Amino acid sequence: MLEQQLVNGFTLGLIYALIAVGYTMVYGVIELINFAHGEIYMLGAFLTLSFISMGLPLPLAVLLAMLAAAAIGVLLDIIAYRPLREAPRLAALITAIGMSIFLQNLAMIIWGSRPLPFPKQALPAFFSEPALTFSDVTISWMQVIIYAVALLLMVGLNLIITRTRVGTAMRALAQNQTAAALMGINVNRVISFTFALGSAMGAMAGIMVSMYYNTMYPTMGYLAGVKAFAAAVLGGIGSVPGAMLGGVVLGIAETLGAGYVSSPYRDGVAYAVMILVIIFRPSGLLGRAVTEKA
Amino acid sequence: MRGAAHTLKYLLLAAALAYPLLPFRDVYVLHVLVLIMVYMVLAMGLNILPGFCGLLDLGFVGFYGIGAYTAGLLTIHYNMSFWLIVPLAVLNGALFGVLLGAPTLRLVGDYFAIVTFGFSELVVLFLTNEIWLTRGPLGIPGIAPISLDVTWLATLLGVDERWRYAFRGEVPYYYLAMVMVALVFLVMTRVEDSRLGRAWLAIREDPMAAASCGVNLFAYKVIAFAVSTGIGALAGAFLARWTLFISPDMFKFWESFLVLCMVVLGGLGNIRGALVGSAILIALGEVLRVALPKLGLPAETRFLAYGLIMVVIMRFRPHGLFTQVAESTMQSGLIKDLRARIAARRTA
Amino acid sequence: MDAILTVDGVSKRFGGLMALSDVSFAVERGAITGLIGPNGAGKTTMFNCVAGIYTPTDGRILFADGVGEPLNVAGRKPERMTALGVARTFQNIRLFSALTVLDNVRIARHCRTSANFFGSVLRTPSQRAEERAIIDAAMENLDFVGLGETALSPAASLSYGDQRRLEIARALATDPRLILLDEPAAGMNPRETEALVDLIHAILGRGVTVVLIEHDMKLVMRICKRLVVLDHGIKIADGSPQEVRANPDVIEAYLGKGAAHA
Ligand SMILES: Nc1ncnc2c1ncn2[C@@H]1O[C@H](COP(=O)(O)OP(=O)(O)OP(=O)(O)O)[C@@H](O)[C@H]1O
Ligand SMILES: [Mg+2]
């Protein structure tokens, strides 16, 4: 029982982690809680659905959906956030929430407000079969795929951040925007790249969730987004490895909390984590402490 | 110009006072006007945090909900009078405000915003799941309307009767809401033009300089949070005894966003702006609700338009409509005297 | 020497950086003391430690208000330091820029007044009297620095030099015994600087002790009775302007290695 819940919690946690890196990277470079990130996750699922219904094969549909989500993320920044870089922070935050509401309702208009199943025929039949079984723990193929894809994406992301020029630029930007600009970094390009990367990963999370639970609905991004954000806070907002760790910890905590403490309060775990982490350890598990300069 | 603005203000006030008595009054319009006034109270309450103190609160609605449920439960279980409930609800809201604020108000930046957001979502979760207390998602129906017991007046006049006025329909609520808005407005303008209000504005403008002027940042933020959450709870108490039904759905994040938009649209820190922002956004919501289906658009387009409109407003007016802070200060008698003194000195 | 402030072995560490290491000096009551040193020497950090913005990593800061015993105030909150009688200005001007000149100074009366929420809402007679007294005190300080006539203009509309003077008025309005001025002449033209010198002497005339950080050596040599020199967080000299000017370590710190012997 416990083992099975750990497995399920780990699966969920990887999904949170994939979304959380998007929050944390964007927060790192422009200090904005990108509320619309949850909607990008939702759009990933729906775009895949639409591409499949156009007759595209699953891998191509997924790839296209990720690319489209990346493009939407970049556009979101260029159209909505970029004009407000010098404006009061609240204006940007309200814009982010406004875009989240806009995208969510746009999805309702396009795809309807009722939950839709993931097109079964597009998935290979073995997905829902158990891949591994130890005594009373089963890991389905779908879970194995989630592990594999999530780990692959995260390793890839880490390589991009630590080994490439644009990754270095991202980190420089997170440290100090003006200094980075002075060093000749094209700030807007790097920010766009950050949005693209975060959005693609968030979309992939949405796609895998809709396969895993076999459902998608326009409001699915809200709760998932909030929880992933809690994961980013738990890991230390601004820290990419922190977001990954935070996601996994939160996924497991939530599943165990629901199983052993109180299942109606399942969603409360994320909120409680948010509040407690901020009160007792605002820098999160892996974040830097914030100091004020005189 | 100033005189004309003043005349217009009094004309508007007179029209607002007279409207419910006119033959062509409309129940729907009255209802919307009361709703606007509820949001005016909320917006004035929220304004204290981002507007006066520079603290971002994303969970204001949690305290609105606490006020509403305090009022609803006390009415249902103890049949308590509204006039007794109001101070209790306000105190309860302020109490939760202090309990949440005390451990978190030392934090800087967005951390406080995140905590308030998490808290208000927890409130909704609590209201939804603690069915023994709140009936959960079903909500609390059948809350008694407000009644005014003026038997004391009868006794005073030597009449041996029970004089009791029960609120029915929108009209009495309309006038009560006006009184509530006027009182909160009075409190807020007086506070704005006082040692307390100045300390808050100093915190918003520059916390370090404020501390160097002798302001205890933490204490004044806690006071701000308590006053703000108390006012939120006041609006909630009114709501419960006006709509006579409350449910957890009424206190979701969307509401916090709406109130925040009102404050930002009006102009952060401007009390008058909070009033105007509430009127505009509630009226806009109603217009969209009525107009869009007539254009053959699905109901969802209302929120879509709403989101988009906020984005556009922020794009072109990120500082809101009225950017002046401490307006009431400039209108106080002491400052008018001072202005005259300075002018006299200049000419001398 | 009657010291109003005694800094005793104060160190301040930021991560791996020792912004101050084991600095000791005393500030004479009723005189002007200059705190000088090259950029990044730790001067502002020292002010922040005295004013309560930072808690020193080590050491004591003794403040003698002239009445009771000296108190170790290291680590006290800024608002408590202000209440004790230590006021300061900021190197990079920190005014409440959305407010009027008057309100900037009125806020500084905070720690000398007491009206609370209820008093403000009910406008009790004592609250109203207090408000009147606050305006009088604020105007008195504004007139003192020569900004009385601008009282009702937005603080942000003042010229740079006037903004610096407004910061001084704000600091003075807290009724300090000791005022810390962080580069008050920065960005001022020669005429404004002259006026500033007069102002500083007038502050002294009010019985307020002055400590001043300043890069303009001519100014410092002219008005300070004693100087304390910091370099890389270490106190390298301390004494009268003449003594300090002749000190080879100081010359080296300012002009680079070898300069003293050239
Ligand atoms: N809050 C802080 N966190 C980290 N380092 C700091 C902080 N404040 C100051 N420092 C560092 O401490 C050193 C001393 O800084 P300080 O501002 O005290 O210098 P200063 O003598 O006032 O210089 P200047 O003449 O340029 O104003 C510098 O290296 C500075 O970068
Ligand atoms: Mg300095």
Coordinates of C-alpha atoms in Angstrom, one line a residue, chain A:
Chain A
M1 CA 0.0 0.0 0.0
L2 CA 2.7 2.5 1.1
E3 CA 4.9 1.4 -1.8
Q4 CA 2.2 1.8 -4.3
Q5 CA 1.4 5.3 -3.0
L6 CA 5.1 6.2 -3.2
V7 CA 5.1 5.1 -6.9
N8 CA 2.0 7.1 -7.6
G9 CA 3.2 10.1 -5.7
F10 CA 6.5 10.0 -7.5
T11 CA 4.7 10.0 -10.9
L12 CA 2.6 13.0 -9.9
G13 CA 5.6 14.7 -8.5
L14 CA 7.5 14.4 -11.7
I15 CA 4.6 16.1 -13.4
Y16 CA 4.6 18.9 -10.9
A17 CA 8.3 19.2 -11.4
L18 CA 8.0 19.6 -15.1
I19 CA 5.5 22.5 -14.6
A20 CA 7.4 24.0 -11.7
V21 CA 10.6 24.5 -13.7
G22 CA 8.6 26.9 -15.9
Y23 CA 7.5 29.0 -13.0
T24 CA 10.9 29.1 -11.4
M25 CA 12.8 29.9 -14.6
V26 CA 10.5 32.8 -15.5
Y27 CA 10.5 34.0 -11.9
G28 CA 14.3 33.8 -12.0
V29 CA 14.6 36.1 -15.1
I30 CA 11.8 38.6 -14.7
E31 CA 10.5 38.1 -11.1
L32 CA 7.0 37.5 -12.3
I33 CA 4.6 34.8 -11.0
N34 CA 3.5 33.7 -14.5
F35 CA -0.1 32.8 -13.6
A36 CA -0.8 31.8 -17.2
H37 CA 1.7 29.0 -17.0
G38 CA -1.0 26.5 -15.8
E39 CA -2.9 27.4 -19.0
I40 CA 0.0 26.5 -21.2
Y41 CA 0.0 23.1 -19.5
M42 CA -3.7 22.8 -20.3
L43 CA -3.2 23.9 -23.8
G44 CA -0.5 21.2 -24.3
A45 CA -3.1 18.5 -23.7
F46 CA -5.8 20.1 -25.9
L47 CA -3.4 20.9 -28.8
T48 CA -2.3 17.3 -28.8
L49 CA -5.9 16.2 -28.9
S50 CA -6.6 18.5 -31.9
F51 CA -3.5 17.4 -33.8
I52 CA -4.4 13.7 -33.3
S53 CA -7.9 14.4 -34.5
M54 CA -6.4 15.9 -37.6
G55 CA -4.9 12.5 -38.2
L56 CA -1.4 13.0 -37.1
P57 CA 0.5 10.2 -35.4
L58 CA 1.0 10.5 -31.7
P59 CA 4.7 11.4 -31.5
L60 CA 4.3 14.1 -34.2
A61 CA 1.2 15.5 -32.4
V62 CA 3.0 15.6 -29.1
L63 CA 6.0 17.3 -30.7
L64 CA 3.9 19.9 -32.5
A65 CA 1.9 20.6 -29.4
M66 CA 5.1 21.2 -27.5
L67 CA 6.3 23.6 -30.2
A68 CA 3.0 25.4 -30.3
A69 CA 2.9 25.7 -26.6
A70 CA 6.5 27.1 -26.7
A71 CA 5.4 29.6 -29.3
I72 CA 2.3 30.6 -27.2
G73 CA 4.5 31.1 -24.2
V74 CA 6.9 33.4 -26.1
L75 CA 4.0 35.3 -27.6
L76 CA 2.5 35.6 -24.1
D77 CA 5.6 37.3 -23.0
I78 CA 6.1 39.5 -26.0
I79 CA 2.5 40.7 -26.2
A80 CA 1.4 40.8 -22.6
Y81 CA 4.5 41.1 -20.3
R82 CA 7.2 42.8 -22.2
P83 CA 5.4 46.2 -22.4
L84 CA 5.1 46.1 -18.6
R85 CA 8.8 45.5 -17.7
E86 CA 9.1 49.1 -16.3
A87 CA 5.5 49.3 -15.0
P88 CA 4.6 48.6 -11.4
R89 CA 4.9 44.9 -10.5
L90 CA 1.2 44.7 -9.7
A91 CA 0.4 45.6 -13.3
A92 CA 2.4 42.7 -14.6
L93 CA 0.9 40.3 -12.1
I94 CA -2.7 41.4 -12.9
T95 CA -1.8 40.9 -16.6
A96 CA -0.6 37.4 -15.9
I97 CA -3.8 36.5 -14.1
G98 CA -5.8 38.2 -16.8
M99 CA -4.0 36.2 -19.5
S100 CA -4.7 33.0 -17.4
I101 CA -8.4 33.8 -17.4
F102 CA -8.4 34.7 -21.0
L103 CA -6.6 31.5 -22.2
Q104 CA -8.8 29.3 -19.9
N105 CA -12.0 30.7 -21.3
L106 CA -10.6 30.6 -24.9
A107 CA -10.1 26.9 -24.4
M108 CA -13.7 26.6 -23.2
I109 CA -14.9 28.3 -26.3
I110 CA -12.8 26.1 -28.6
W111 CA -13.1 22.8 -26.9
G112 CA -16.2 23.1 -24.7
S113 CA -16.2 23.2 -20.9
R114 CA -16.8 19.5 -20.4
P115 CA -13.9 17.1 -19.8
L116 CA -12.7 15.2 -22.9
P117 CA -11.0 11.9 -22.8
F118 CA -7.6 11.4 -24.4
P119 CA -8.1 9.7 -27.8
K120 CA -7.6 6.0 -26.8
Q121 CA -7.0 4.8 -30.3
A122 CA -3.9 7.0 -30.6
L123 CA -2.2 5.4 -27.6
P124 CA -0.6 2.0 -28.0
A125 CA -2.6 -0.5 -26.1
F126 CA 0.2 -1.6 -23.8
F127 CA 0.4 1.8 -22.2
S128 CA -2.1 1.0 -19.5
E129 CA -0.7 -2.5 -18.9
P130 CA 1.6 -3.1 -15.9
A131 CA 5.2 -2.9 -16.9
L132 CA 6.6 -4.1 -13.6
T133 CA 4.9 -5.9 -10.7
F134 CA 6.5 -6.6 -7.3
S135 CA 4.3 -8.3 -4.8
D136 CA 1.6 -5.6 -4.5
V137 CA 3.2 -2.7 -6.3
T138 CA 2.4 -2.2 -10.0
I139 CA 4.1 0.3 -12.3
S140 CA 2.2 0.8 -15.5
W141 CA 3.9 1.5 -18.8
M142 CA 2.4 4.9 -18.8
Q143 CA 4.2 5.6 -15.5
V144 CA 7.4 4.3 -16.9
I145 CA 7.0 6.6 -19.8
I146 CA 6.3 9.5 -17.5
Y147 CA 9.5 8.7 -15.6
A148 CA 11.5 8.4 -18.7
V149 CA 10.3 11.5 -20.5
A150 CA 10.5 13.7 -17.3
L151 CA 14.0 12.5 -16.5
L152 CA 15.1 13.0 -20.1
L153 CA 13.6 16.5 -20.2
M154 CA 15.2 17.5 -16.9
V155 CA 18.6 16.2 -17.8
G156 CA 18.3 18.1 -21.1
L157 CA 17.2 21.2 -19.3
N158 CA 20.1 21.0 -16.9
L159 CA 22.5 20.6 -19.8
I160 CA 21.0 23.6 -21.6
I161 CA 21.3 25.7 -18.5
T162 CA 24.8 24.7 -17.5
R163 CA 26.5 24.0 -20.8
T164 CA 25.1 26.4 -23.4
R165 CA 25.6 30.0 -24.0
V166 CA 22.0 30.8 -23.7
G167 CA 21.8 28.9 -20.5
T168 CA 24.7 30.9 -19.1
A169 CA 22.9 34.1 -20.2
M170 CA 19.8 32.9 -18.4
R171 CA 21.7 32.4 -15.2
A172 CA 23.4 35.8 -15.6
L173 CA 20.0 37.4 -16.1
A174 CA 18.7 35.8 -13.0
Q175 CA 21.6 37.2 -11.0
N176 CA 21.5 40.8 -12.2
Q177 CA 19.5 42.1 -15.2
T178 CA 21.4 45.4 -15.7
A179 CA 24.8 43.8 -15.4
A180 CA 23.7 41.1 -17.9
A181 CA 22.5 43.7 -20.4
L182 CA 25.8 45.6 -20.0
M183 CA 27.7 42.4 -20.8
G184 CA 26.0 42.4 -24.1
I185 CA 23.4 39.8 -23.4
N186 CA 20.2 40.4 -25.5
V187 CA 17.9 40.4 -22.5
N188 CA 14.6 40.0 -24.5
R189 CA 15.9 37.1 -26.5
V190 CA 17.0 35.2 -23.4
I191 CA 13.6 35.9 -21.7
S192 CA 11.8 34.6 -24.8
F193 CA 14.0 31.5 -24.7
T194 CA 13.2 31.0 -21.1
F195 CA 9.5 31.2 -21.8
A196 CA 9.8 28.8 -24.7
L197 CA 11.7 26.3 -22.6
G198 CA 9.4 26.5 -19.7
S199 CA 6.2 26.3 -21.8
A200 CA 7.4 23.3 -23.8
M201 CA 8.1 21.4 -20.6
G202 CA 4.8 22.5 -19.0
A203 CA 2.9 21.4 -22.2
M204 CA 4.6 18.0 -22.0
A205 CA 3.4 17.7 -18.4
G206 CA -0.1 18.5 -19.6
I207 CA 0.0 16.0 -22.4
M208 CA 1.3 13.2 -20.1
V209 CA -1.3 14.0 -17.4
S210 CA -4.1 13.8 -19.9
M211 CA -2.9 10.4 -21.0
Y212 CA -2.3 9.2 -17.5
Y213 CA -5.8 10.2 -16.1
N214 CA -7.4 9.9 -19.6
T215 CA -9.1 13.3 -19.3
M216 CA -8.6 16.9 -20.0
Y217 CA -10.6 20.0 -19.2
P218 CA -10.1 23.8 -19.7
T219 CA -9.8 24.5 -16.0
M220 CA -7.2 21.8 -15.3
G221 CA -4.4 24.3 -15.4
Y222 CA -5.5 26.2 -12.4
L223 CA -4.9 23.6 -9.7
A224 CA -2.0 22.0 -11.4
G225 CA -0.4 25.4 -11.8
V226 CA -0.9 26.3 -8.2
K227 CA 0.5 23.1 -7.0
A228 CA 3.5 23.3 -9.3
F229 CA 4.0 26.8 -8.1
A230 CA 3.9 25.5 -4.5
A231 CA 6.6 23.0 -5.6
A232 CA 8.7 25.8 -7.0
V233 CA 8.4 27.7 -3.7
L234 CA 9.3 24.5 -1.8
G235 CA 12.4 24.0 -3.9
G236 CA 13.3 27.7 -3.6
I237 CA 11.8 30.0 -6.1
G238 CA 14.3 30.7 -8.9
S239 CA 16.2 27.5 -8.4
V240 CA 15.7 24.9 -11.2
P241 CA 17.0 21.9 -9.4
G242 CA 14.9 23.1 -6.5
A243 CA 11.8 23.1 -8.6
M244 CA 12.5 19.5 -9.6
L245 CA 13.1 18.4 -6.1
G246 CA 10.1 20.4 -4.8
G247 CA 7.8 18.8 -7.4
V248 CA 8.7 15.3 -6.4
V249 CA 8.5 16.0 -2.7
L250 CA 5.2 17.7 -3.1
G251 CA 3.8 14.9 -5.3
I252 CA 4.7 12.3 -2.7
A253 CA 3.6 14.4 0.3
E254 CA 0.3 15.0 -1.4
T255 CA -0.3 11.4 -2.2
L256 CA 0.7 10.2 1.3
G257 CA -1.3 13.0 2.9
A258 CA -4.4 12.0 1.0
G259 CA -3.9 8.4 1.8
Y260 CA -3.0 8.6 5.5
V261 CA -4.2 11.9 6.8
S262 CA -7.3 13.2 5.1
S263 CA -8.3 12.8 1.5
P264 CA -10.6 15.8 1.2
Y265 CA -7.7 18.0 2.1
R266 CA -5.5 16.5 -0.6
D267 CA -5.3 19.8 -2.4
G268 CA -4.6 21.6 0.9
V269 CA -1.2 19.9 1.1
A270 CA 0.1 22.3 -1.6
Y271 CA -1.3 25.4 0.2
A272 CA 0.0 24.3 3.5
V273 CA 3.4 23.6 2.0
M274 CA 3.4 27.1 0.5
I275 CA 2.6 28.8 3.8
L276 CA 4.9 26.7 6.0
V277 CA 7.9 26.8 3.7
I278 CA 7.6 30.6 3.4
I279 CA 7.3 31.0 7.1
F280 CA 10.0 28.7 8.2
R281 CA 12.4 28.5 5.2
P282 CA 11.6 31.2 2.7
S283 CA 14.6 30.3 0.6
G284 CA 13.2 26.8 0.1
L285 CA 15.1 23.6 -0.1
L286 CA 17.7 24.7 -2.5
G287 CA 17.2 28.4 -3.0
R288 CA 19.4 31.3 -2.1
A289 CA 18.4 33.4 0.9
V290 CA 17.1 36.8 0.0
T291 CA 18.9 39.7 1.6
E292 CA 18.0 43.3 1.4
K293 CA 20.6 45.8 0.4
A294 CA 20.9 49.1 2.1

